[in-house]
XYZ file of N, CA and C in Angstrom:
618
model
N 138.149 61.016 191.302
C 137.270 60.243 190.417
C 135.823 60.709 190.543
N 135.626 60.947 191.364
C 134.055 61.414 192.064
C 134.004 62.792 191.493
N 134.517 63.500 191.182
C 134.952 64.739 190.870
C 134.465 64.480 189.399
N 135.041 63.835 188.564
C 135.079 63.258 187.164
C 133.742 62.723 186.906
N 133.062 62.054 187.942
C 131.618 62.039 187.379
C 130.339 62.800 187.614
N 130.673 63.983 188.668
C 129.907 64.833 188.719
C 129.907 65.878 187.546
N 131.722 65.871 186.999
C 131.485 67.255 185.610
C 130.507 66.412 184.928
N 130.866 64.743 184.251
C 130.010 64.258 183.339
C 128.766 64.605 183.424
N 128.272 64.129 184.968
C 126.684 64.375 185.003
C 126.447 66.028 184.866
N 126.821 67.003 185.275
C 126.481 68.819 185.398
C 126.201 69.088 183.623
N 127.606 69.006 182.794
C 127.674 69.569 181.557
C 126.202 68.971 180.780
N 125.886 67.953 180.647
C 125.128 67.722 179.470
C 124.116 68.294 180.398
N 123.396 68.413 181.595
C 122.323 68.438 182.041
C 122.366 70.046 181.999
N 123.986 71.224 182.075
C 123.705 72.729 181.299
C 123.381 72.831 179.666
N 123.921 71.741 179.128
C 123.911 71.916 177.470
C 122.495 71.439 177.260
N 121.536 70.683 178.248
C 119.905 70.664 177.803
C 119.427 71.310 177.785
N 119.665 72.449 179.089
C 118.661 73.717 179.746
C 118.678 74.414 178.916
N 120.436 74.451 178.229
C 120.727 75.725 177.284
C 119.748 75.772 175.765
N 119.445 74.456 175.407
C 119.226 74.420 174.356
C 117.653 74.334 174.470
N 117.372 73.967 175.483
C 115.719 73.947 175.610
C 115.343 75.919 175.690
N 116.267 76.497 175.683
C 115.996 77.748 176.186
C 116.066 78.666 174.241
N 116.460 77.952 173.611
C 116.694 78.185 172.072
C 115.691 77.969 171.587
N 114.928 78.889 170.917
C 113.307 78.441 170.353
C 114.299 77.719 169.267
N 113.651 76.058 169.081
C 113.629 75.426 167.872
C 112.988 76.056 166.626
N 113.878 75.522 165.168
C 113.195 76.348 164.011
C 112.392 75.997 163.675
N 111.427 74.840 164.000
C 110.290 74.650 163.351
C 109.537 75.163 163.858
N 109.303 75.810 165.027
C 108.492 77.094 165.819
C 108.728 78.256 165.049
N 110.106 78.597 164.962
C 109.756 80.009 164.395
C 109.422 80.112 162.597
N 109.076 79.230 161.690
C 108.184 79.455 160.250
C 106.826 79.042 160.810
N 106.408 80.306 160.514
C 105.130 80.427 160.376
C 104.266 80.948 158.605
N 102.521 80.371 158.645
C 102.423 80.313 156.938
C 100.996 81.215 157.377
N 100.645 82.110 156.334
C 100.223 83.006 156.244
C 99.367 82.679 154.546
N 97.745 83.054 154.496
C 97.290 83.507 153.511
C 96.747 84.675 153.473
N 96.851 85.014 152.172
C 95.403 86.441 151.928
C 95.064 86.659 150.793
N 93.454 87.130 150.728
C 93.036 86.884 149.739
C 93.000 88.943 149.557
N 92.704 89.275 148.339
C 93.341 90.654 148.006
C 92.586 91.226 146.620
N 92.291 92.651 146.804
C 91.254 93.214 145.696
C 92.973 94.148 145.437
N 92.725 94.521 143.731
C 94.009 95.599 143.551
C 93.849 96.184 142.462
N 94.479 97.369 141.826
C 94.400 98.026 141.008
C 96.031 98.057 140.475
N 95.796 98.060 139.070
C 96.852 98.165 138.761
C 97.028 99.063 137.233
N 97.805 100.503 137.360
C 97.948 101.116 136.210
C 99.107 101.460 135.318
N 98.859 101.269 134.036
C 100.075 101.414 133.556
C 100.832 102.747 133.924
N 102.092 103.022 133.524
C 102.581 105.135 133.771
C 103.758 104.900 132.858
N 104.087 106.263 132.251
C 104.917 106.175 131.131
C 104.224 106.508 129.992
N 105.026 107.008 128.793
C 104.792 106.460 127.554
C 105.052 105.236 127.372
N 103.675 104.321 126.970
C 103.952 103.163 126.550
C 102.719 102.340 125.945
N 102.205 101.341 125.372
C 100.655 100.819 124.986
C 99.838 100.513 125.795
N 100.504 100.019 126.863
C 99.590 99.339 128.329
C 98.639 100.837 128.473
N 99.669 101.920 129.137
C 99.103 102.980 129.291
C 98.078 103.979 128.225
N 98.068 104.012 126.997
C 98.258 104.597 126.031
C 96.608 103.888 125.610
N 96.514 102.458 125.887
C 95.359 102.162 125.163
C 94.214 101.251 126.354
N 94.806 101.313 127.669
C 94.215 100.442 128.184
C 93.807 101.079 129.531
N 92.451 100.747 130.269
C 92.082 101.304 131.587
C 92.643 100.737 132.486
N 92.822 101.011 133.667
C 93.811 100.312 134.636
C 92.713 98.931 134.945
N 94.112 98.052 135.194
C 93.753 96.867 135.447
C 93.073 96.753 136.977
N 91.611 95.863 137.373
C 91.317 95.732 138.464
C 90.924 94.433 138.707
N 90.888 93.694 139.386
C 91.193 92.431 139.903
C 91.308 92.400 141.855
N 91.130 90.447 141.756
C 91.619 89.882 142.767
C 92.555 89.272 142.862
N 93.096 88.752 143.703
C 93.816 87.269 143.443
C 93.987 86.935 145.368
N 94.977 85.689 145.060
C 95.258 84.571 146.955
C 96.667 84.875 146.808
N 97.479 84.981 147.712
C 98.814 84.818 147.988
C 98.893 83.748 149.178
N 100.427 83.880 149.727
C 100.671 82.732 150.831
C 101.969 83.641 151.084
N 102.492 83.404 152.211
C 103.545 83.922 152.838
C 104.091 83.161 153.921
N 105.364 82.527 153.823
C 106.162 81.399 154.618
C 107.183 82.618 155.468
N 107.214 82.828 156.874
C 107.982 83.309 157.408
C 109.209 82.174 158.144
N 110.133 82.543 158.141
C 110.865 81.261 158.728
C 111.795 81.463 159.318
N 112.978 82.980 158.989
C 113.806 83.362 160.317
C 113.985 84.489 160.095
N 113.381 85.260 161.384
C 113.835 86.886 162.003
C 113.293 87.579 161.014
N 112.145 87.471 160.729
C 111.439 88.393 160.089
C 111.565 88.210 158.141
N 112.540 87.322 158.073
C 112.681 87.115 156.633
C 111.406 85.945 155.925
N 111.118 85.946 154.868
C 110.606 85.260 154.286
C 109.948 84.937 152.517
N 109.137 84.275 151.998
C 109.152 83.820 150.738
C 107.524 83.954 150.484
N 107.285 84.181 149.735
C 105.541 84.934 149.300
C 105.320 84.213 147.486
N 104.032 83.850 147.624
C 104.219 83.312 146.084
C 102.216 83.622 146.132
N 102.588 84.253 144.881
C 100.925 84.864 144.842
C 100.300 84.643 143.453
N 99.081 84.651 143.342
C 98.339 84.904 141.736
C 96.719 86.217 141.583
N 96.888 86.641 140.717
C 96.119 87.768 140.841
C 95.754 87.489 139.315
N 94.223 87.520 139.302
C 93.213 87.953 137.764
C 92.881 89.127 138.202
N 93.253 89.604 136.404
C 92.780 91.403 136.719
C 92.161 91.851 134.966
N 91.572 92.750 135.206
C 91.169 93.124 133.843
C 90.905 94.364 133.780
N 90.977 94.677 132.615
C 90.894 96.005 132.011
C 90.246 96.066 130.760
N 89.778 97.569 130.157
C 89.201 97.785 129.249
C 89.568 98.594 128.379
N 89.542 98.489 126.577
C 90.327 99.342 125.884
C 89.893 100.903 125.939
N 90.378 101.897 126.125
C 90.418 103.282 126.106
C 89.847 103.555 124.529
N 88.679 104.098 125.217
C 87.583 104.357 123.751
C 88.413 105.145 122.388
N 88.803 105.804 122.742
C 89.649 106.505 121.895
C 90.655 105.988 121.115
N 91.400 105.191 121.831
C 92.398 104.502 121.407
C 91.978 103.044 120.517
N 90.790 102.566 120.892
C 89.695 101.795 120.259
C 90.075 101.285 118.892
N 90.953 100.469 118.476
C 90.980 99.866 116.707
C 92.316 100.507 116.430
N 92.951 101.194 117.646
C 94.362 101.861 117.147
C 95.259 101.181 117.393
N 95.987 101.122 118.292
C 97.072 100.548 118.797
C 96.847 99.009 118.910
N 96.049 98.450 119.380
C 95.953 96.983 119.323
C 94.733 96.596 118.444
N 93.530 96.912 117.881
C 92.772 96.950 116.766
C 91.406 97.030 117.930
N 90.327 96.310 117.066
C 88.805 96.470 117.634
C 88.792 94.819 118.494
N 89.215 95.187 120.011
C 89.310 93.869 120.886
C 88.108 94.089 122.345
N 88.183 93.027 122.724
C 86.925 93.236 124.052
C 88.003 92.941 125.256
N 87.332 92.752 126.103
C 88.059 93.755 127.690
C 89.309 93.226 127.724
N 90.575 93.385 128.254
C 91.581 92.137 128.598
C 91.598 91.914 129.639
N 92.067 90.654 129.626
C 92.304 89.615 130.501
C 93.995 89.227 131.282
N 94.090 89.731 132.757
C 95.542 89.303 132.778
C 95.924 88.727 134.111
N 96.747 87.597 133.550
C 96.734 86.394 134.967
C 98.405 86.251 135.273
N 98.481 86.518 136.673
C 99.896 87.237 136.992
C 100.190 86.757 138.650
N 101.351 85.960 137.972
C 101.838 85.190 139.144
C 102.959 85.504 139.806
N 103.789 86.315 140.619
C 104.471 86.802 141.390
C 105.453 86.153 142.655
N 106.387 85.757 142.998
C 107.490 85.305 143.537
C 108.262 85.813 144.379
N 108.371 86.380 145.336
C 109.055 87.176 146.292
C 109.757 86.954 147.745
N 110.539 87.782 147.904
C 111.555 87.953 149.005
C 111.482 88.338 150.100
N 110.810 88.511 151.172
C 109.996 89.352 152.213
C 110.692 89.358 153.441
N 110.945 90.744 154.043
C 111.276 90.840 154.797
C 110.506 92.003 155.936
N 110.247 90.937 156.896
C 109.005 92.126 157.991
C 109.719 92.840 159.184
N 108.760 94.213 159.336
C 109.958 94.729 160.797
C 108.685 95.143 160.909
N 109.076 94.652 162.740
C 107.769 95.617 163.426
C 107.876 96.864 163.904
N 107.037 97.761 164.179
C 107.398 99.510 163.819
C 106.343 99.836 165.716
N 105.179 98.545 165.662
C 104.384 99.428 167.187
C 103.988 98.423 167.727
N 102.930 98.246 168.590
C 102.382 97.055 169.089
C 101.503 96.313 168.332
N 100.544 96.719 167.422
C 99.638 96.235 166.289
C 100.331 96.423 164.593
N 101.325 97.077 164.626
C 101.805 97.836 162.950
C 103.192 97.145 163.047
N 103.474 96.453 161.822
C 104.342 96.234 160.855
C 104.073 96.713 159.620
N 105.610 96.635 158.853
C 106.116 96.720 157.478
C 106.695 96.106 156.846
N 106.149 95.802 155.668
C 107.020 94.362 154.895
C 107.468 94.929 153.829
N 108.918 94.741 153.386
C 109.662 94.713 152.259
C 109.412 93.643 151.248
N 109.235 94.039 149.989
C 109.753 92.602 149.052
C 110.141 93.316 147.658
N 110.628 92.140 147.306
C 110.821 91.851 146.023
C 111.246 90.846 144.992
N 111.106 90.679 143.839
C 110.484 89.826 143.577
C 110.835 89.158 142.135
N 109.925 88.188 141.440
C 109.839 88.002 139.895
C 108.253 88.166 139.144
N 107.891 88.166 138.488
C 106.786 88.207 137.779
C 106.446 87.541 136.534
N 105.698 87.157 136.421
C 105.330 86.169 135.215
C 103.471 87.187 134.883
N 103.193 87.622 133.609
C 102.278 88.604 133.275
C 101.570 87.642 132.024
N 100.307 87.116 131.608
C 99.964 86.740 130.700
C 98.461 87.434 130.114
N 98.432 88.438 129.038
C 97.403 89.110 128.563
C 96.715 88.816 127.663
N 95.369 88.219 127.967
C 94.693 87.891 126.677
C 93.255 88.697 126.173
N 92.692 88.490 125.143
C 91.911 89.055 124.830
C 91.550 88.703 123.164
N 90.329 89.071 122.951
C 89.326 88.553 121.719
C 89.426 89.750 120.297
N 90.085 89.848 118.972
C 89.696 90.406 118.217
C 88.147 90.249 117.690
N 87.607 91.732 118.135
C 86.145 91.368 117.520
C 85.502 92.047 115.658
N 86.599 92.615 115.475
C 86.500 92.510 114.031
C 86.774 91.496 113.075
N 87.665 90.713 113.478
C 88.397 89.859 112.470
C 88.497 88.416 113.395
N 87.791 88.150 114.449
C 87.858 86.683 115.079
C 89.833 86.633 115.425
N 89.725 85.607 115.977
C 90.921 85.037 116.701
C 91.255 85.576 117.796
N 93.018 85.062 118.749
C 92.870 86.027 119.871
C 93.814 86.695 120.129
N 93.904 87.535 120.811
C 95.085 88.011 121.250
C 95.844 87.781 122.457
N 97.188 87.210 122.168
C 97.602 86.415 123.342
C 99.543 87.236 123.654
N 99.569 87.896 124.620
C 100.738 88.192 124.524
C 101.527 88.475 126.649
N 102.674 88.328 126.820
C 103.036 88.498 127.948
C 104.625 88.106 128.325
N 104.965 88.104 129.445
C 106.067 87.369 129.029
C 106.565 87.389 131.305
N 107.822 88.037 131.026
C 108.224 87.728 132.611
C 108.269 89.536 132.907
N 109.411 89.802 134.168
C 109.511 90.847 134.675
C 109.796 90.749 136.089
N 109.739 91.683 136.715
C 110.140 92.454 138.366
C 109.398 93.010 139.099
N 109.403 93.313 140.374
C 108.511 93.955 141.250
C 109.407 94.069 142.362
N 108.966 95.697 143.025
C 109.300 95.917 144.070
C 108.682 96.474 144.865
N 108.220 96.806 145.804
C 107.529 97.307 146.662
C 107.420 97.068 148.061
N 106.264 97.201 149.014
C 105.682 97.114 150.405
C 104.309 97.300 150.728
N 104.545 96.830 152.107
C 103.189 96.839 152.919
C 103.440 97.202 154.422
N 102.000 97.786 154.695
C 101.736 98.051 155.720
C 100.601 97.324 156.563
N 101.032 96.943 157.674
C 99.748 96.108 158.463
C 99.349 96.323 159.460
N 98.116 95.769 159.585
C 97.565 96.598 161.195
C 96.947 95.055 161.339
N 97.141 94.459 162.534
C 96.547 93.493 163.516
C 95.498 93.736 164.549
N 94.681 92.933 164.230
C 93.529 93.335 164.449
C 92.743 92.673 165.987
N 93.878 91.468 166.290
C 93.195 90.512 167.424
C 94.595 90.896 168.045
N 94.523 90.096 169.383
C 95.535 90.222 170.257
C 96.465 88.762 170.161
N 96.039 87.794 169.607
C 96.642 86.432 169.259
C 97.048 86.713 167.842
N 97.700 88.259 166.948
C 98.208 88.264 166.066
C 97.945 87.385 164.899
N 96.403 86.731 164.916
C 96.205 85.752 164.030
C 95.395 86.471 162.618
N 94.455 87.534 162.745
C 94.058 88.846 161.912
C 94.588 89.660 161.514
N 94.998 90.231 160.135
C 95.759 91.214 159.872
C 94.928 92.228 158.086
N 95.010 93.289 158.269
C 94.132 93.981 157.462
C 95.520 94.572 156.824
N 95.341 94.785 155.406
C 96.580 95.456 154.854
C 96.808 96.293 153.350
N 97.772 97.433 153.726
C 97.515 97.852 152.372
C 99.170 97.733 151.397
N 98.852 97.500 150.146
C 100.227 97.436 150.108
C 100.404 98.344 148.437
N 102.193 98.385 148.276
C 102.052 99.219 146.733
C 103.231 98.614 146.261
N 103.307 98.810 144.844
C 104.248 97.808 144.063
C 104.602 98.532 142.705
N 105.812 98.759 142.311
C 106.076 99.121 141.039
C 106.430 98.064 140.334
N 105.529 97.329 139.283
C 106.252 95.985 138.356
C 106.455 96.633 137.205
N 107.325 96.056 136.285
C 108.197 96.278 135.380
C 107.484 95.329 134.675
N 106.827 95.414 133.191
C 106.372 94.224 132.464
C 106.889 94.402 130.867
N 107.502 93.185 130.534
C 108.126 92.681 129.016
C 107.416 91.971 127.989
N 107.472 92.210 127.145
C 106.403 91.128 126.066
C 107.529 90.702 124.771
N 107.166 89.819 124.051
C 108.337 89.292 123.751
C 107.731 90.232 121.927
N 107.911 90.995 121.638
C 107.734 91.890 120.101
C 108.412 92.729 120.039
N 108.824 92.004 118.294
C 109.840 92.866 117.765
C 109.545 93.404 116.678
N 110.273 94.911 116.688
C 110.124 95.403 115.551
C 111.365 96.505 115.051
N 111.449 96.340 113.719
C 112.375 97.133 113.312
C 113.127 98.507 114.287
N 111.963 99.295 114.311
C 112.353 100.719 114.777
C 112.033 100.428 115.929
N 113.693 100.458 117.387
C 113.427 100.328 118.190
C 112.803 101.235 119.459
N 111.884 102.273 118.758
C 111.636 103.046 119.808
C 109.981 102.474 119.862
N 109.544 102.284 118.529
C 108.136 101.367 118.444
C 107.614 100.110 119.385
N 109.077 99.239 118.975
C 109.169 97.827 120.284
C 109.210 98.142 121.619
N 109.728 99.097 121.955
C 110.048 99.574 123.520
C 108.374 99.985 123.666
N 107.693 100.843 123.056
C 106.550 101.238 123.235
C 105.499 100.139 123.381
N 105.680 99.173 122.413
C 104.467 97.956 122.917
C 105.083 96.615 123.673
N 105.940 96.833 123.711
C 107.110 95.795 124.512
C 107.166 95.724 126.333
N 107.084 96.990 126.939
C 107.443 97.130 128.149
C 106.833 98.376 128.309
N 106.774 98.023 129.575
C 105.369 99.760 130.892
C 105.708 99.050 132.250
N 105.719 100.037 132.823
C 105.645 100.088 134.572
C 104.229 100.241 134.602
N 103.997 99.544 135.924
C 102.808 99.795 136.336
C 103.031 99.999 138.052
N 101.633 100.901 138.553
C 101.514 101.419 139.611
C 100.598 100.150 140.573
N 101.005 99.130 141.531
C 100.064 98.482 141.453
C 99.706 98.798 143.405
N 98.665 99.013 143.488
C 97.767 99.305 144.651
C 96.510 97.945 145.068
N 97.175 97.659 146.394
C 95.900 96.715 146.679
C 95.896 96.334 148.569
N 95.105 95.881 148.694
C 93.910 95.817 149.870
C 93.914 94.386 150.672
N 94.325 94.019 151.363
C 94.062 92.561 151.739
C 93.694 92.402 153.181
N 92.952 90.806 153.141
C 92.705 90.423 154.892
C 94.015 89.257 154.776
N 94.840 89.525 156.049
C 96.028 88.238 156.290
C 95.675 87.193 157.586
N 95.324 85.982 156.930
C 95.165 84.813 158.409
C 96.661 84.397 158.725
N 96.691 84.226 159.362
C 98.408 83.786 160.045
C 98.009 82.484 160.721
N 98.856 81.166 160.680
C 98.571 80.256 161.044
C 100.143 79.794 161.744
């Protein structure tokens, strides 16, 4: 009998140690901002490219890490660009700079590579909205729609409490606009462009 209440008392008092020895998950998500300068150019035959200077801008992101390096990123970036003199009253008519506000959704996954350097995977959804002013004829021009992104980053930590992080990252998005037109090689042309997107950030980690 004595026997019988020493297992009782041993087991739960190994199944505490054991589990106190398990980092709990609300320790391991951790939340992350950064604020971010970027460039972004169209490539291809297509109108983005064809009539417009690459887009340059800021925007804030956030980044939720939560297990083994995986995690969820949700960002917004204003960027603008200017019509290509040449192209000027052609392809989209006589308009002033555009305007484009672009909100992004992603999948992230980080691996560390040294003692200060990681690399983050993602990918993603995109939401693209382009506006801008006809200045011959008044009214505006309003067009955008959804899309994709894939890309990475590279980071360098800058403190020893991993709370500073400086970073560069690159992204191929895929962008759709909702116009149609007869001859479908025309629609594909003002419809959809890849873009090259390049940008710069400081990351606080909290």
């Amino acid at each position: 009998m004595s026997k019988f209440w020493i297992i009782l008392f041993v087991v739960p008092c190994l199944v505490l140690s054991q589990s106190r020895k398990k980092k709990p998950i609300i320790e391991e998500i951790k939340f992350s901002i950064e604020p971010n300068v970027r460039v972004m150019k169209a490539i291809g035959d297509n109108a983005m490219n064809k009539a417009l200077s690459p887009f340059v801008g800021f925007g804030i992101g956030g980044t939720l890490d939560f297990y083994k390096g995986f995690g969820l990123t949700a960002e917004y970036n204003y960027l603008t660009a200017n019509l290509d003199k040449d192209n000027q009253g052609g392809l989209f008519g006589y308009m002033s700079a555009a305007t484009m506000h672009n909100f992004e959704f992603s999948g992230v996954y980080k691996h560390n590579i040294g003692e200060d350097v990681d690399l983050e995977a993602l990918a993603g959804a995109s939401i693209y909205r382009i506006t801008s002013k006809f200045i011959d004829k008044g009214g505006n021009f309003n067009e955008g729609n959804a899309g994709f992104h894939i890309g990475g980053k590279i980071l360098y930590t800058l403190d020893r409490e991993g709370v500073q992080q400086v970073l560069c990252g690159t992204k191929l998005n895929y962008y759709t606009a909702s116009i149609r037109n007869q001859n479908p090689k025309i629609e594909e042309f003002y419809s959809k462009a890849w873009f090259l997107n390049i940008s710069l950030a400081y990351r606080i980690n909290f």
